[in-house]
mmCIF file of C-alpha atoms in Angstrom:
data_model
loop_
_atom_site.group_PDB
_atom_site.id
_atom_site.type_symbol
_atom_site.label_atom_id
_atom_site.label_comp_id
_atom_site.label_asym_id
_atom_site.label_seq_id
_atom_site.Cartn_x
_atom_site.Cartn_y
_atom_site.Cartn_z
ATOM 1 C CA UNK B 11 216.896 64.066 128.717
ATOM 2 C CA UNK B 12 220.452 64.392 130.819
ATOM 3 C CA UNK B 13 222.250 60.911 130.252
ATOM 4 C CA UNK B 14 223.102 59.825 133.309
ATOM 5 C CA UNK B 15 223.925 56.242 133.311
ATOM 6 C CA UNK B 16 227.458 56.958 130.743
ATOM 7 C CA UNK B 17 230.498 58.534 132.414
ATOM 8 C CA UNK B 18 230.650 62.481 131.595
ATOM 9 C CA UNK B 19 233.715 63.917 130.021
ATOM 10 C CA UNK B 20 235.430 67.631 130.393
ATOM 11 C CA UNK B 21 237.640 69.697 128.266
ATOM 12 C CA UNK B 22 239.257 72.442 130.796
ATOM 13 C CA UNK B 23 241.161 75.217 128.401
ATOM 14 C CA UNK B 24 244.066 76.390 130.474
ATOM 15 C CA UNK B 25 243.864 73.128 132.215
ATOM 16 C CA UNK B 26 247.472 72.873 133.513
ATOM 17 C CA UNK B 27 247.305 75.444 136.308
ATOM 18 C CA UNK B 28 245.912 77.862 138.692
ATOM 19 C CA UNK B 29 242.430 77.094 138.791
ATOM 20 C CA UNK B 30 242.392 75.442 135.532
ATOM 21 C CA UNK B 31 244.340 72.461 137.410
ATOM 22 C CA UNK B 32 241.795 72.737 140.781
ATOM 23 C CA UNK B 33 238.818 72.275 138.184
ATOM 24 C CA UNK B 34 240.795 69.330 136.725
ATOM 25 C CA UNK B 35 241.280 67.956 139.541
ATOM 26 C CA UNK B 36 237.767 67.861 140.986
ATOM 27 C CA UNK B 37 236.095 66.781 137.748
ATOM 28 C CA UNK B 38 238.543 63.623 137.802
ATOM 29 C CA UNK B 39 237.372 63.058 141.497
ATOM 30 C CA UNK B 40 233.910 63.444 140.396
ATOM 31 C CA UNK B 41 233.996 61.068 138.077
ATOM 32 C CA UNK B 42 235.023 62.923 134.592
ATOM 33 C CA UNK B 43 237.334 61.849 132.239
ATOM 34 C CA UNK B 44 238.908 64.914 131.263
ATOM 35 C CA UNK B 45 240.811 66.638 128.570
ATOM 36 C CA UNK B 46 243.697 68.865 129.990
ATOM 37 C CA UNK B 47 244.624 71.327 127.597
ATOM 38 C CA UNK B 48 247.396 73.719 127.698
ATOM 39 C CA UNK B 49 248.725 76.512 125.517
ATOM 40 C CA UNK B 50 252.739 76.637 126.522
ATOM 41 C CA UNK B 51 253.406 74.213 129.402
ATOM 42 C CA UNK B 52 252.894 70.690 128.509
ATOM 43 C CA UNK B 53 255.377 69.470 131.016
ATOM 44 C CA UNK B 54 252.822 70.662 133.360
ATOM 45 C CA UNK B 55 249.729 69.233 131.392
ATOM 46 C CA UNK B 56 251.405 65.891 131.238
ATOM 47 C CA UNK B 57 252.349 65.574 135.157
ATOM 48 C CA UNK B 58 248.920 66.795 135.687
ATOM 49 C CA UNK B 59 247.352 63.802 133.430
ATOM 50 C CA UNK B 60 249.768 61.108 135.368
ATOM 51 C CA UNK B 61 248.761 62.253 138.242
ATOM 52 C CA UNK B 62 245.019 61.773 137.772
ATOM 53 C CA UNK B 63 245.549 58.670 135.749
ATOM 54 C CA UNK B 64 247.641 57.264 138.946
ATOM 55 C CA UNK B 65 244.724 58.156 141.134
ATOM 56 C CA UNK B 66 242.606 55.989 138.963
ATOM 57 C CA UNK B 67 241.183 58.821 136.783
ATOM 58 C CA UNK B 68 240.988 59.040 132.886
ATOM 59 C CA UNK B 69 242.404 62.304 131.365
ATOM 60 C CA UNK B 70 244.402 63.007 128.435
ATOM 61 C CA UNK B 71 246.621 65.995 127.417
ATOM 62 C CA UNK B 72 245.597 68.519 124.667
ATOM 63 C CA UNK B 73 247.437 71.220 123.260
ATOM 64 C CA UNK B 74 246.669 74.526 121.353
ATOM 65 C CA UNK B 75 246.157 78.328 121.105
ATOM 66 C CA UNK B 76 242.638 79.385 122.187
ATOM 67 C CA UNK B 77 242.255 81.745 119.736
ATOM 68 C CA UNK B 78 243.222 79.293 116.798
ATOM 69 C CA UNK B 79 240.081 77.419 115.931
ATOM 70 C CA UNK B 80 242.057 74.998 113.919
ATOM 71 C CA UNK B 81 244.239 74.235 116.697
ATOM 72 C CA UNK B 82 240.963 74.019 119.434
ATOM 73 C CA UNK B 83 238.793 71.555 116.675
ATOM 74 C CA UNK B 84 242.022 69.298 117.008
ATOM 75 C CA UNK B 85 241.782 69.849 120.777
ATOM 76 C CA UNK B 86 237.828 68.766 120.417
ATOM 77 C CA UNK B 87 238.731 65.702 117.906
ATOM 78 C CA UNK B 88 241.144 64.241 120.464
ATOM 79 C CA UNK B 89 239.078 64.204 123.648
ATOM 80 C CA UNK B 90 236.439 62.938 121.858
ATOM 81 C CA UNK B 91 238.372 60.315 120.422
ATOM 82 C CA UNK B 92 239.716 59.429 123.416
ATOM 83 C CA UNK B 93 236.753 59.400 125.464
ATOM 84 C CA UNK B 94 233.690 59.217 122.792
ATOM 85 C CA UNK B 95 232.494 62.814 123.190
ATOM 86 C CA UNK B 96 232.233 65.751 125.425
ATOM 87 C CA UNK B 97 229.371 66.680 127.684
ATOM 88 C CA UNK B 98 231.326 69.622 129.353
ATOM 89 C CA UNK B 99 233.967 72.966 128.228
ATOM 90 C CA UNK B 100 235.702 74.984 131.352
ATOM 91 C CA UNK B 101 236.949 77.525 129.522
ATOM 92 C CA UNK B 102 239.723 78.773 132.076
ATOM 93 C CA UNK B 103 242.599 79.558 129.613
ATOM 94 C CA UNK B 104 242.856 83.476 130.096
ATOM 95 C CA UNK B 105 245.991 86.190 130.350
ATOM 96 C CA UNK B 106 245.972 89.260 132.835
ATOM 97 C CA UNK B 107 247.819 92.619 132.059
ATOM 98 C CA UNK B 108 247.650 95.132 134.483
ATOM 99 C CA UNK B 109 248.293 98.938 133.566
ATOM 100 C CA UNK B 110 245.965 102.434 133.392
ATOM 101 C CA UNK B 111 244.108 103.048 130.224
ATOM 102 C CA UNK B 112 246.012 106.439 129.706
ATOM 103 C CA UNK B 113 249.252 104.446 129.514
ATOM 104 C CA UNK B 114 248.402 100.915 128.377
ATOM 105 C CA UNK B 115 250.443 99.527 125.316
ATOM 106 C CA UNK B 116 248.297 98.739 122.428
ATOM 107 C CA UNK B 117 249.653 95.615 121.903
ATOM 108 C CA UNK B 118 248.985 94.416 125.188
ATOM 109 C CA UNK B 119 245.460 95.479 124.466
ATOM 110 C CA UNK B 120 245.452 93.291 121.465
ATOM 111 C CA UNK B 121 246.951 90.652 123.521
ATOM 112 C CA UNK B 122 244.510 90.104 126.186
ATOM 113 C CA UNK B 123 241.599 90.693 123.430
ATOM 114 C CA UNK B 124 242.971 87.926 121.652
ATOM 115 C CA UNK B 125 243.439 84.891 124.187
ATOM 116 C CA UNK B 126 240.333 86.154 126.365
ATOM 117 C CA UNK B 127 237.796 87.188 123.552
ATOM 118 C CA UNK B 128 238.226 85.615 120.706
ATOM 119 C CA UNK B 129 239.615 82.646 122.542
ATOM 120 C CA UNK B 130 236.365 82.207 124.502
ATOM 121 C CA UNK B 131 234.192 82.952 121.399
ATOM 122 C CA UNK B 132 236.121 79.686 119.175
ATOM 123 C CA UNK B 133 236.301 77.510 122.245
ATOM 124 C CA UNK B 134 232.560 78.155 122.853
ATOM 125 C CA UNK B 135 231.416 78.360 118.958
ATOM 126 C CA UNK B 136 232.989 74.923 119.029
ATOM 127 C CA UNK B 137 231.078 73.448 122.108
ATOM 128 C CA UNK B 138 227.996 75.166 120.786
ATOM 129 C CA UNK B 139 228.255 72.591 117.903
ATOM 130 C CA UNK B 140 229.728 69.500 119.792
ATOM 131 C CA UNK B 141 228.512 69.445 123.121
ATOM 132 C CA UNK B 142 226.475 66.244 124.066
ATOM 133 C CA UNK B 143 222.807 66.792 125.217
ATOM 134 C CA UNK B 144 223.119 67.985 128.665
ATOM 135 C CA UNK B 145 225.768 69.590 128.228
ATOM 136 C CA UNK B 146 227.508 72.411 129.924
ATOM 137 C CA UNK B 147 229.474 75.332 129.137
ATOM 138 C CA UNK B 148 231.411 77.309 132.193
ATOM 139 C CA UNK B 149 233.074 80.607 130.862
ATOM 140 C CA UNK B 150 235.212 82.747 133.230
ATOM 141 C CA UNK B 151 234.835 86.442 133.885
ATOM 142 C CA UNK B 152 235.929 88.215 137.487
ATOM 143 C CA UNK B 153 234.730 89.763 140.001
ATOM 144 C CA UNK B 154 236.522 93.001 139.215
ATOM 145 C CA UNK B 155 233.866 94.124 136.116
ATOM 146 C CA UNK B 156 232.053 94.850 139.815
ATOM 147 C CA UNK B 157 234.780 95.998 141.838
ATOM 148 C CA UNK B 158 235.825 98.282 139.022
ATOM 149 C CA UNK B 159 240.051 98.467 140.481
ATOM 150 C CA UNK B 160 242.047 100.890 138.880
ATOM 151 C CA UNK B 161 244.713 99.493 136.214
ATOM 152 C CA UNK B 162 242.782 96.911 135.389
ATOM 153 C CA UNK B 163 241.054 98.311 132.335
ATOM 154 C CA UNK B 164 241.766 96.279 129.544
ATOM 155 C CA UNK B 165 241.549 93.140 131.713
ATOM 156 C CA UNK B 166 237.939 94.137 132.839
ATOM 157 C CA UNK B 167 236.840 95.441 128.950
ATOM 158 C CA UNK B 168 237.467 91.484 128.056
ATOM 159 C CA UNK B 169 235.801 89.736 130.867
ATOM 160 C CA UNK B 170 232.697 91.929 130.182
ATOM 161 C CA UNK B 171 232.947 90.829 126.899
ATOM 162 C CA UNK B 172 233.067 86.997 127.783
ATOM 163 C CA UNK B 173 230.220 88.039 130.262
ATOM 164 C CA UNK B 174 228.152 88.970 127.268
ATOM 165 C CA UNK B 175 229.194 85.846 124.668
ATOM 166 C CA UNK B 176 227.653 83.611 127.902
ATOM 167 C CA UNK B 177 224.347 85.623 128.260
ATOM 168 C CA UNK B 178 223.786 85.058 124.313
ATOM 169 C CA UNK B 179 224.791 81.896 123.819
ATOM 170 C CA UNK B 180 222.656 80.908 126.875
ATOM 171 C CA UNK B 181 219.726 82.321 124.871
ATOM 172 C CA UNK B 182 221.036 81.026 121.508
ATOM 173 C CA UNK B 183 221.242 76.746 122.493
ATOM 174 C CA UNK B 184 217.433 77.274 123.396
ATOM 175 C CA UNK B 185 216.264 73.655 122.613
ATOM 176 C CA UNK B 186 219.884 71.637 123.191
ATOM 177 C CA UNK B 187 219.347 71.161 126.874
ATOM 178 C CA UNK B 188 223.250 72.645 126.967
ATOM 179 C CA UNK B 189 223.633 75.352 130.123
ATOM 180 C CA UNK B 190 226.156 78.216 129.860
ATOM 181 C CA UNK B 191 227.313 80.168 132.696
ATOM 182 C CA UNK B 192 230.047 82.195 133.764
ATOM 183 C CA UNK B 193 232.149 82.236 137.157
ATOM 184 C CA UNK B 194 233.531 85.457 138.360
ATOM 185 C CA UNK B 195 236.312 85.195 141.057
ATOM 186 C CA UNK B 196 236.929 87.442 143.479
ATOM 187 C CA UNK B 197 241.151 87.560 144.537
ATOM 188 C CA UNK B 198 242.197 83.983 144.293
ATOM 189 C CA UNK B 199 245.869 82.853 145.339
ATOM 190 C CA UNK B 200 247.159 81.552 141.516
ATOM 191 C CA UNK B 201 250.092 82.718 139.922
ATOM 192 C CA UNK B 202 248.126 84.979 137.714
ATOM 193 C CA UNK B 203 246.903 86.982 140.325
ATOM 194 C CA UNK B 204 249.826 87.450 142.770
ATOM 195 C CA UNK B 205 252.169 87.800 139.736
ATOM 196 C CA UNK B 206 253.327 91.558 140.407
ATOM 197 C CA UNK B 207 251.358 92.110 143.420
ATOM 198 C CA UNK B 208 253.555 92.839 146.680
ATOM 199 C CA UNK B 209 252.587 91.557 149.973
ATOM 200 C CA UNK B 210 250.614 94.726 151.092
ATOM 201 C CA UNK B 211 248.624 94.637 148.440
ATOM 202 C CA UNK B 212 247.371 91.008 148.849
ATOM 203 C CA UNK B 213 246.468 91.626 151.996
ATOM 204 C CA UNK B 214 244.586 94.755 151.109
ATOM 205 C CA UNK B 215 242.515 92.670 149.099
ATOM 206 C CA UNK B 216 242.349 89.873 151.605
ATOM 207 C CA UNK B 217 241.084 92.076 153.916
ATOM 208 C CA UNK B 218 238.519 93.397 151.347
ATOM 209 C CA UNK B 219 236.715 90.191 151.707
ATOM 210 C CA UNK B 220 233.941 89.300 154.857
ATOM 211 C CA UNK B 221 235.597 86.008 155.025
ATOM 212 C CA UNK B 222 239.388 87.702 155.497
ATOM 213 C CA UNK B 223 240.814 85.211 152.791
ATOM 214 C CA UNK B 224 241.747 85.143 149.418
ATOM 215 C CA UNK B 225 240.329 82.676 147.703
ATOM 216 C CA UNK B 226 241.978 79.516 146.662
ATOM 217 C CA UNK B 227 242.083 76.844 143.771
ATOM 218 C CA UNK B 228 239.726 74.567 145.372
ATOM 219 C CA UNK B 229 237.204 77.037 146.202
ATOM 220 C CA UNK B 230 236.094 78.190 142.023
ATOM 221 C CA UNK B 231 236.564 74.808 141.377
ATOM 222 C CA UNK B 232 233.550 73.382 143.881
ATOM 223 C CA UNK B 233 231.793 76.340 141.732
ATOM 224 C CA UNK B 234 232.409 74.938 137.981
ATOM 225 C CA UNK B 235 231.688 71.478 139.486
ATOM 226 C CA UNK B 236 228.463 72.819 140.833
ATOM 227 C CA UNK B 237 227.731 74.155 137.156
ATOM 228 C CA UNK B 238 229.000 71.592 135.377
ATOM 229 C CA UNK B 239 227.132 68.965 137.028
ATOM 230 C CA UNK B 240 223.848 68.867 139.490
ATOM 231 C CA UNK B 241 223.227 72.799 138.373
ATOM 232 C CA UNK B 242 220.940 71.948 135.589
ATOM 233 C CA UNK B 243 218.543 74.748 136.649
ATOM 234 C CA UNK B 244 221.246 77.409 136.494
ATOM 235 C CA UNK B 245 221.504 78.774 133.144
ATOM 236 C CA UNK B 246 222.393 82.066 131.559
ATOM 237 C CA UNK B 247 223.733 83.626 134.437
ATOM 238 C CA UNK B 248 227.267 84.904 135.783
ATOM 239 C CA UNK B 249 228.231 84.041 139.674
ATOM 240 C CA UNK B 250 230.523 85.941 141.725
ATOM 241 C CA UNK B 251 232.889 83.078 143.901
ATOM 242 C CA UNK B 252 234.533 85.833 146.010
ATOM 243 C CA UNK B 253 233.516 85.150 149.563
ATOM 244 C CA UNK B 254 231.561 88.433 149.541
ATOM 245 C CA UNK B 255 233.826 90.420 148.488
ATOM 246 C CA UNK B 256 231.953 94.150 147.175
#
């Protein structure tokens, strides 16, 4: 049985901005204490924290490379320390690097493997083995394993990836009343997807979309807090927040 009578708590990877820092935000609002965690902007993480603590929140911040699990079970042992456990990982820590597969450096392969493969796999072996009974785990993939855009091989190879880990670990935590999903934006205004992108181009992909938006923040946010809290029913499955988008 779901404990619902003790407040939950959140660890959001990647916590300090973009959509990391939308989920934080509506998790505090909903009632989460939650762990911010970032991997090289504290400053951020820290305003972040004060802010929500100011509101009348409880967060704290957490530091670490995703792909270190020493680092991430020191991330783990000081939420739960703060706040008594964790019911709850957003994993939304992830890098983007845009180029074709016949030119793509290697090392930027490598790169984006690292932080958005192996960095889901530790953060999620380590909420497969510390997550509270009723539990959630929300991965992030993006709508472009669908889409299929030019140049964004690599990028696409490790979302499927993550796509997979969620579909097996689903399966795995049969028993631990722990859900695992993934959300799959569509083109979201964040940094990490305008970075490099001229104005035409946004509003191709604007345009691309029924609703004639990109997305924003708030809108995968209302998502993860959909799958992180009422959707106990939703398990095992990836969902596409892109306003339609093909």
């Amino acid at each position: 049985m779901t404990d619902t009578t003790s407040p939950r708590v959140a660890l959001v990877t990647g916590g300090s901005g973009g959509i990391g820092r939308a989920v934080v935000e509506r998790l505090a609002k909903d009632g989460f204490a939650v762990g911010v965690h970032y991997a090289g902007n504290k400053a951020k993480a820290e305003e972040l924290v004060a802010q929500v603590t100011a509101a009348g929140g409880r967060a704290v911040v957490v530091g670490g490379d995703v792909a270190d699990e020493h680092a991430m079970a020191a991330a783990f042992d000081a939420v739960e320390t703060a706040f008594g456990g964790i019911d709850v990982l957003v994993n939304t820590a992830g890098i983007m690097r845009l180029g074709p597969i016949a030119d793509l450096d290697l090392d930027v392969l490598d790169q984006i493997y690292r932080t958005n493969i192996r960095g889901t796999f530790v953060v999620d072996q380590l909420a497969a083995r510390r997550l509270r009974t009723g539990g959630a785990i929300v991965n992030f993939s993006t709508s472009v394993t669908r889409t299929q855009f030019p140049s964004y091989g690599a990028y696409v190879a490790s979302k499927a990836a993550v796509e997979g880990i969620t579909l097996i670990l689903a399966r795995e935590l049969r028993g631990k009343d722990i859900t695992v999903n993934t959300v799959a934006p569509g083109p979201t205004a964040t940094p990490l997807f305008l970075d490099g992108k001229d104005q035409a181009a946004v509003d191709r992909l604007a345009d691309a979309v029924p609703l004639e938006r990109l997305g924003r923040p708030e809108d995968i946010a209302e998502t993860v807090a959909f799958l992180a809290g009422p959707a106990r029913w939703v398990n095992g499955q990836v969902l596409f927040s892109n306003g339609g988008l093909a």
